[in-house]
mmCIF file of N, CA and C in Angstrom:
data_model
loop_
_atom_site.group_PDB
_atom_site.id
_atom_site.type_symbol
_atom_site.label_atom_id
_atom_site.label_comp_id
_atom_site.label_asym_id
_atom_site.label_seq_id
_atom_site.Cartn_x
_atom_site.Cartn_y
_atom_site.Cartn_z
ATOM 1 N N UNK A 1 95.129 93.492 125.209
ATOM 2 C CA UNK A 1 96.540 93.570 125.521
ATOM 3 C C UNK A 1 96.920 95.050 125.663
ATOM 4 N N UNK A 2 97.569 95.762 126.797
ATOM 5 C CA UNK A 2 97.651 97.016 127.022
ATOM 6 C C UNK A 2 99.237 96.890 126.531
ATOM 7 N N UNK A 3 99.494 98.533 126.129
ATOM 8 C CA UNK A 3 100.806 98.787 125.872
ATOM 9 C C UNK A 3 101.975 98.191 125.767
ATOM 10 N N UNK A 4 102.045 97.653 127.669
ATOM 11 C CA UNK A 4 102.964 97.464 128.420
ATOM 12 C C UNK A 4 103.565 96.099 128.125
ATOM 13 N N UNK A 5 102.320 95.450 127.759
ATOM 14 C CA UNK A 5 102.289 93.601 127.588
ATOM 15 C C UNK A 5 102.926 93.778 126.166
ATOM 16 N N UNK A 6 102.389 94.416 125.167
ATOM 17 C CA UNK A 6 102.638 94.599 123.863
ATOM 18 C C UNK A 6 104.217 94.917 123.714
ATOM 19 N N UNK A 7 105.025 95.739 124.369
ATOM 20 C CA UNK A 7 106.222 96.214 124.421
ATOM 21 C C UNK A 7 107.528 95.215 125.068
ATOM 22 N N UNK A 8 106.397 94.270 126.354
ATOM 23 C CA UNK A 8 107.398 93.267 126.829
ATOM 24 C C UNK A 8 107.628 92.349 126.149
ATOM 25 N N UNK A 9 106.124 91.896 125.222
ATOM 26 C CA UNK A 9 106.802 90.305 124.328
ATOM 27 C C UNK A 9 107.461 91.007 123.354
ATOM 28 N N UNK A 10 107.693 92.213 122.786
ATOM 29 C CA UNK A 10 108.148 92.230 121.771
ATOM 30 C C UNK A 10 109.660 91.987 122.083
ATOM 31 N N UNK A 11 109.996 92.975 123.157
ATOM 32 C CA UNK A 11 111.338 92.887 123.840
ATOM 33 C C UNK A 11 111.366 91.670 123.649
ATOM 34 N N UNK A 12 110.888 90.708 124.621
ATOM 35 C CA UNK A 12 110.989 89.165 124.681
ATOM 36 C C UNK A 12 111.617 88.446 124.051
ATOM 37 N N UNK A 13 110.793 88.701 122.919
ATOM 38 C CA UNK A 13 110.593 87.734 121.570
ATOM 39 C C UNK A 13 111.734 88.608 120.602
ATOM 40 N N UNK A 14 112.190 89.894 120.454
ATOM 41 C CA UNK A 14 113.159 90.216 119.752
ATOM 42 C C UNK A 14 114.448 89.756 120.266
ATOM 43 N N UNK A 15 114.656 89.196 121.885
ATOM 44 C CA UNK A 15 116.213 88.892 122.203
ATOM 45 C C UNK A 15 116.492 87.426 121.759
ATOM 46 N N UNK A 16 115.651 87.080 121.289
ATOM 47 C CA UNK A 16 115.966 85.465 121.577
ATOM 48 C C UNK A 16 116.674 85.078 120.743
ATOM 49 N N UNK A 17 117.554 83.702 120.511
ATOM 50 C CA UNK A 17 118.785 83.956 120.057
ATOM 51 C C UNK A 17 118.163 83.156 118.468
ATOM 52 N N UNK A 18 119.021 82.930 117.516
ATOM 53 C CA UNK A 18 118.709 83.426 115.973
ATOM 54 C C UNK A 18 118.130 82.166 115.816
ATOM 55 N N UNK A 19 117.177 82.941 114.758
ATOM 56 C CA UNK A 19 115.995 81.641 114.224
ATOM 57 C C UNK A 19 115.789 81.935 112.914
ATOM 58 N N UNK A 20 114.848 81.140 112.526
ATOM 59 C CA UNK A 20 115.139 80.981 110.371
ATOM 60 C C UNK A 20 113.892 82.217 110.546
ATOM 61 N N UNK A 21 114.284 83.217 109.110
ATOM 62 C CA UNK A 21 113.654 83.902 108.955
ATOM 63 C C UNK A 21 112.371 84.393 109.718
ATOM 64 N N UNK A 22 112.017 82.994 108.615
ATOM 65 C CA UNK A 22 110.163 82.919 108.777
ATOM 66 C C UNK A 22 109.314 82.988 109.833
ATOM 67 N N UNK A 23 110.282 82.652 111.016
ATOM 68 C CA UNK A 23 109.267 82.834 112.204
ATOM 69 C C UNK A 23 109.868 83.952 112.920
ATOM 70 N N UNK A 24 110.849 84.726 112.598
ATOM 71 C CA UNK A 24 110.890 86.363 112.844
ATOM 72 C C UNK A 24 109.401 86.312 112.022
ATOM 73 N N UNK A 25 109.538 86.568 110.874
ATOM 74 C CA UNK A 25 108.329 87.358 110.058
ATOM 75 C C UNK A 25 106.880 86.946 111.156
ATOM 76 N N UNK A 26 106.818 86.033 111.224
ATOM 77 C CA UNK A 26 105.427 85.652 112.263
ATOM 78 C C UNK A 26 105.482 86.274 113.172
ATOM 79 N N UNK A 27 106.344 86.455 113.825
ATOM 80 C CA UNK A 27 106.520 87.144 115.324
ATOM 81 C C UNK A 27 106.137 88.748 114.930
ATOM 82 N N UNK A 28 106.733 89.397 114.048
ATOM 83 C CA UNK A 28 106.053 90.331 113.957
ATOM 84 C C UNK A 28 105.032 90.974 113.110
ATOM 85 N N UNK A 29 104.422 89.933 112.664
ATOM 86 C CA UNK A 29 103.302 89.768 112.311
ATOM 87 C C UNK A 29 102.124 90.072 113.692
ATOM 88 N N UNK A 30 102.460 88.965 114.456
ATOM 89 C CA UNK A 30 101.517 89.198 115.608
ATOM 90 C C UNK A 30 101.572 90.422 116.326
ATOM 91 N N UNK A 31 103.202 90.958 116.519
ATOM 92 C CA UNK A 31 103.328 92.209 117.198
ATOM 93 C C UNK A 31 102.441 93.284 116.594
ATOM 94 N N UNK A 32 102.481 93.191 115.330
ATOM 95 C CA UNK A 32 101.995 94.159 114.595
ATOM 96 C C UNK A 32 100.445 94.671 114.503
ATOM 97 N N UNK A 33 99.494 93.183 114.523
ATOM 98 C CA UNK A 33 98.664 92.600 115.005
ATOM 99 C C UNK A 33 97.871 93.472 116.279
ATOM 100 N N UNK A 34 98.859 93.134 117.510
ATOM 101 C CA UNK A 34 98.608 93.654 118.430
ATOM 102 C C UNK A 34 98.193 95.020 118.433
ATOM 103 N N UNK A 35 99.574 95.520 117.834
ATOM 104 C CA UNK A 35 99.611 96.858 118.238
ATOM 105 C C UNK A 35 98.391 97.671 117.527
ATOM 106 N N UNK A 36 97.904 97.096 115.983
ATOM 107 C CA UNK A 36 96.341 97.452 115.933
ATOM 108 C C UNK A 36 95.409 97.373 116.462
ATOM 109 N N UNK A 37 95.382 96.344 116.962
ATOM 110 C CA UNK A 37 94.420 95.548 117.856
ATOM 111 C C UNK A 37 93.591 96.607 119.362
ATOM 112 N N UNK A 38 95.377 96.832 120.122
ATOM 113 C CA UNK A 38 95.008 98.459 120.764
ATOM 114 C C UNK A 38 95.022 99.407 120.126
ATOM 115 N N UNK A 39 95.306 99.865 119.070
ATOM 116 C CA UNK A 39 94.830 101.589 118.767
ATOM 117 C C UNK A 39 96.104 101.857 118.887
ATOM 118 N N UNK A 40 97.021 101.641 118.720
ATOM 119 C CA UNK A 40 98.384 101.974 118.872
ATOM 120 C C UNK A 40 98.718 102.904 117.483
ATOM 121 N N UNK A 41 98.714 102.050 116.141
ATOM 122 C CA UNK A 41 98.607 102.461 114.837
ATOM 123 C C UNK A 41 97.502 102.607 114.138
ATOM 124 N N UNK A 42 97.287 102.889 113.286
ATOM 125 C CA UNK A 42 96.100 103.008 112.415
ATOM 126 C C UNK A 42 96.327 102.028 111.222
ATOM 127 N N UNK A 43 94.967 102.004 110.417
ATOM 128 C CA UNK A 43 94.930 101.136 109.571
ATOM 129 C C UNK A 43 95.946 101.287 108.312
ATOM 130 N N UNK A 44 96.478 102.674 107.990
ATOM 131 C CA UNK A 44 97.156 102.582 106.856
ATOM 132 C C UNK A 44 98.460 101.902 107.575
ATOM 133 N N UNK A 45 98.949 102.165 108.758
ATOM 134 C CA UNK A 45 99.799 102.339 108.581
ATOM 135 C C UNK A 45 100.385 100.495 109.036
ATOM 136 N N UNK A 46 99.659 99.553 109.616
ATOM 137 C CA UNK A 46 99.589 98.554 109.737
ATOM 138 C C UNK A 46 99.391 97.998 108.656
ATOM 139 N N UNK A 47 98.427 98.692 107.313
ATOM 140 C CA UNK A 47 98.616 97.514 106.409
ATOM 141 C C UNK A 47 99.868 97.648 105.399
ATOM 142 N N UNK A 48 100.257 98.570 105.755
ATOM 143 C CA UNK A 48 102.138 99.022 105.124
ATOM 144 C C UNK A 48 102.864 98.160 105.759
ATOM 145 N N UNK A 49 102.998 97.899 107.412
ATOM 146 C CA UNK A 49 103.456 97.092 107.544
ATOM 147 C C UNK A 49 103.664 95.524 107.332
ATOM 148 N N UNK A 50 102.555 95.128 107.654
ATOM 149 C CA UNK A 50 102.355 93.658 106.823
ATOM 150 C C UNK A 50 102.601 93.313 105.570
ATOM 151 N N UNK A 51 102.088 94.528 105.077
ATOM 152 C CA UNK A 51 102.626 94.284 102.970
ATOM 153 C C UNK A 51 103.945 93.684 103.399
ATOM 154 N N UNK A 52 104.991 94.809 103.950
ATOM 155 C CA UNK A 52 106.730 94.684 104.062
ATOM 156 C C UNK A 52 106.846 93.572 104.724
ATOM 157 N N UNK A 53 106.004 93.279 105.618
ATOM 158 C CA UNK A 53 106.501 91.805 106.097
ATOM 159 C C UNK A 53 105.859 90.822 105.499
ATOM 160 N N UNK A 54 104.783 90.581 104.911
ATOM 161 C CA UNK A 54 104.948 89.469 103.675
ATOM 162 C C UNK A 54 105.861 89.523 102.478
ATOM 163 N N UNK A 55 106.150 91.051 102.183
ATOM 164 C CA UNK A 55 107.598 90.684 100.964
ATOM 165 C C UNK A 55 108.728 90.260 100.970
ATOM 166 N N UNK A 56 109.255 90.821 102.804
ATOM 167 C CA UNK A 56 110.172 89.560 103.405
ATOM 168 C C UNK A 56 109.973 88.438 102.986
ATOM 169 N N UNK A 57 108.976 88.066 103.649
ATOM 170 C CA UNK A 57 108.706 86.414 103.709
ATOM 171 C C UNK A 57 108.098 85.383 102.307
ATOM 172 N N UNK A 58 108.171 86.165 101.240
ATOM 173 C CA UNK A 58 108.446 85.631 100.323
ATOM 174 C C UNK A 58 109.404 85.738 99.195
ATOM 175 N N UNK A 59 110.369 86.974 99.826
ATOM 176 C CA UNK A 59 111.326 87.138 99.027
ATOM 177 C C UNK A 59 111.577 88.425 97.741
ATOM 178 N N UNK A 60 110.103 88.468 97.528
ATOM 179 C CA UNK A 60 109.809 89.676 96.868
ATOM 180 C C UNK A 60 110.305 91.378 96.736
ATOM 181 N N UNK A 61 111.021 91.154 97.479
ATOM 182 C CA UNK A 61 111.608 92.495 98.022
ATOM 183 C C UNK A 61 112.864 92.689 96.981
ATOM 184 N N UNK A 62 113.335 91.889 96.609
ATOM 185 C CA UNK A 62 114.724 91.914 95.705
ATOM 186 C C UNK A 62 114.462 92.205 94.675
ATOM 187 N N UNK A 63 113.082 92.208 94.102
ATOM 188 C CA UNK A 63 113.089 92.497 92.561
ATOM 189 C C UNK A 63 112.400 93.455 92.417
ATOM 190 N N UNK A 64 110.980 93.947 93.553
ATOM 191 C CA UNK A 64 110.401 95.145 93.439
ATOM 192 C C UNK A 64 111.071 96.127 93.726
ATOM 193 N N UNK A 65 110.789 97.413 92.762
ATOM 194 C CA UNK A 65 111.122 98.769 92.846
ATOM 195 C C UNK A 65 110.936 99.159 94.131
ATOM 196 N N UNK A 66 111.265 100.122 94.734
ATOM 197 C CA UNK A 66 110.787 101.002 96.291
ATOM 198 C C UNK A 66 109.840 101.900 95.923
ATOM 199 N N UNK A 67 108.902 102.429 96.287
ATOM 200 C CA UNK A 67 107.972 103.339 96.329
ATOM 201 C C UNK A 67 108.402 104.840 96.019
ATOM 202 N N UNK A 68 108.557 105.699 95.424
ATOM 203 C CA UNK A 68 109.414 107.132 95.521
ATOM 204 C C UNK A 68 108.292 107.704 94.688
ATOM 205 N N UNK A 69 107.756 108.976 95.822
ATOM 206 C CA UNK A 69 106.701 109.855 95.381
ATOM 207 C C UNK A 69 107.453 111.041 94.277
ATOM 208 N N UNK A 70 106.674 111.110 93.181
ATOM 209 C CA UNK A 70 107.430 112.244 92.410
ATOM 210 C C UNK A 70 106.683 113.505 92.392
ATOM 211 N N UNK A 71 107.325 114.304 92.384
ATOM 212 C CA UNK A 71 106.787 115.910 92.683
ATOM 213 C C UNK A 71 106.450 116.324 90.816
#
């Protein structure tokens, strides 16, 4: 999947009109997917993403702390 394809479904698939959570979270799951897939991102930074989008999708996000590097 080149760039271009990668950038149109996302467009695509981000206008469409409102749906339950969970299959946002899938959708960009796959985007995300993709965009490793070409070399777009690297590995850290894709598996940061997915962490955040499985804590969406189970809710987890409300009770964990945020990450804050201390000097």
């Amino acid at each position: 999947m080149t760039r271009k394809n990668v950038m149109a479904k996302w467009k695509k698939e981000s206008s469409q009109k409102q749906r339950p959570l969970i299959l946002d979270c899938i959708t960009a799951k796959e985007i995300v997917y993709n965009v490793y897939k070409t070399g777009f991102i690297k590995w850290d930074i894709y598996s940061l993403a997915i962490e955040r989008i499985n804590r969406t999708m189970n809710g987890t996000w409300m009770f964990k702390e945020p990450n804050t590097k201390e000097d």
